[in-house]
GROMACS .gro file of C-alpha atoms in nm:
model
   76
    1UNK     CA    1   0.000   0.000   0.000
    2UNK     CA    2   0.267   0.235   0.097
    3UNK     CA    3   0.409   0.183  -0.277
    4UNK     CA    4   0.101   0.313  -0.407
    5UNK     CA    5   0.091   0.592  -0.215
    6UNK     CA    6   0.453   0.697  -0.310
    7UNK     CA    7   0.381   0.690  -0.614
    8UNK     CA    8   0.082   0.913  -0.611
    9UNK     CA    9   0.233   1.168  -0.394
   10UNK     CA   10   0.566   1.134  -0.630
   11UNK     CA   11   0.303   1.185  -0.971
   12UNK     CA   12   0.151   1.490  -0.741
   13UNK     CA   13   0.487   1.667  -0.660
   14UNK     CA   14   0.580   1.669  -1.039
   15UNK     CA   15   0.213   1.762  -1.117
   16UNK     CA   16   0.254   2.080  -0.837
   17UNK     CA   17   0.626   2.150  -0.981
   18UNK     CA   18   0.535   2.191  -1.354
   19UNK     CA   19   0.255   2.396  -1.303
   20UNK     CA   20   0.530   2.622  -1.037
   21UNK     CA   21   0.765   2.590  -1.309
   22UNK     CA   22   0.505   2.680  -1.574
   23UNK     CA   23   0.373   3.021  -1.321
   24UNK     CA   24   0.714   3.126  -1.300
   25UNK     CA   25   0.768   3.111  -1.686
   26UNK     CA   26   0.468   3.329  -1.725
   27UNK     CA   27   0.489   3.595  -1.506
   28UNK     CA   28   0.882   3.654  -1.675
   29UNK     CA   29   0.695   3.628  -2.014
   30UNK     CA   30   0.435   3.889  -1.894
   31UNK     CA   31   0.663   4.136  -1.714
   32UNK     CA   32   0.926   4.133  -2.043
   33UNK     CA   33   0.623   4.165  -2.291
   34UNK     CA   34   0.474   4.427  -2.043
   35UNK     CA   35   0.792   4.646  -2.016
   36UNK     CA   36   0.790   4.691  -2.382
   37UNK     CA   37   0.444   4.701  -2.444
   38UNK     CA   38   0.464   4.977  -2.167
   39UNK     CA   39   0.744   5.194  -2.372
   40UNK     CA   40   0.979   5.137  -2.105
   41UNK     CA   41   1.273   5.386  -2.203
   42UNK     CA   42   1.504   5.143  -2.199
   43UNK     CA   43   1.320   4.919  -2.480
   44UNK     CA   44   1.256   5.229  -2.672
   45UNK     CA   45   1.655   5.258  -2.691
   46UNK     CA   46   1.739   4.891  -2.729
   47UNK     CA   47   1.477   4.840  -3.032
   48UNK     CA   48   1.587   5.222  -3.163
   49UNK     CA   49   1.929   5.090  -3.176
   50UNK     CA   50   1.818   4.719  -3.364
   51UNK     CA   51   1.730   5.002  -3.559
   52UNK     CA   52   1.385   4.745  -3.679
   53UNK     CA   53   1.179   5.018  -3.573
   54UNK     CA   54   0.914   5.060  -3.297
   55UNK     CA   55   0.652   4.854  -3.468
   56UNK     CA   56   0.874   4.554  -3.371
   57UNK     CA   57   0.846   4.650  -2.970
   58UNK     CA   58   0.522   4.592  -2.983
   59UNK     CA   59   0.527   4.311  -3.196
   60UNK     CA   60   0.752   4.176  -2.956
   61UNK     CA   61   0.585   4.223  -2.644
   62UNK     CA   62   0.227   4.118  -2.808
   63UNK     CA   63   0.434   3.757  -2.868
   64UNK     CA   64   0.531   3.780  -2.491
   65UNK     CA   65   0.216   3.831  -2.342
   66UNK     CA   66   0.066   3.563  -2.563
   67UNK     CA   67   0.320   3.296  -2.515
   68UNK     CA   68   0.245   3.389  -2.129
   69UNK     CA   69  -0.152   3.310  -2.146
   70UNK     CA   70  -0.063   3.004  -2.386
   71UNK     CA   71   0.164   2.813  -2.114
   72UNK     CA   72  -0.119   2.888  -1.857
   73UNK     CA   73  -0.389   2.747  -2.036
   74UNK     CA   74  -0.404   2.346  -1.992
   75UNK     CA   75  -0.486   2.242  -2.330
   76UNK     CA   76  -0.170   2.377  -2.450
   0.00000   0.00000   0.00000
C-alpha cells in the first residue's frame, strides 16, 4: 500500500512543480512583454538601436504576453 501511495504523492509533486515551473515562466513572459508594451525607455533605446523600428516592440511584447496566457492554459 505504501508503494502506491509513493507513487501518487511522487506523480503529485511533479504535477505541483510543472505547473510552479510553468507560473514562473509566465509571469517573466508577462513582465518582459509588459515592459515593452509599456514603452519602457530602456526598450525604446534597445529596439531604436536594432534600428527594426518601434513597430517591432510591440510586436515583440504582443508575442510575450501571448506565449504567457498560452503556457497557462491546460490544453496547450
Amino acid at each position: 500500500m505504501s508503494a502506491i501511495t509513493g507513487q501518487l504523492s511522487a506523480a503529485r509533486l511533479k504535477t505541483i512543480g510543472f505547473w510552479v515551473l510553468k507560473l514562473v515562466l509566465a509571469a517573466l513572459f508577462v513582465f518582459a512583454g509588459g515592459a515593452k508594451l509599456a514603452g519602457l525607455p530602456a526598450m525604446v533605446a534597445v529596439f531604436e538601436h536594432v534600428a527594426l523600428g518601434q513597430w517591432f516592440r510591440y510586436f515583440t511584447g504582443v508575442l510575450e504576453v501571448g506565449g504567457a496566457l498560452l503556457l497557462l492554459w491546460p490544453a496547450t
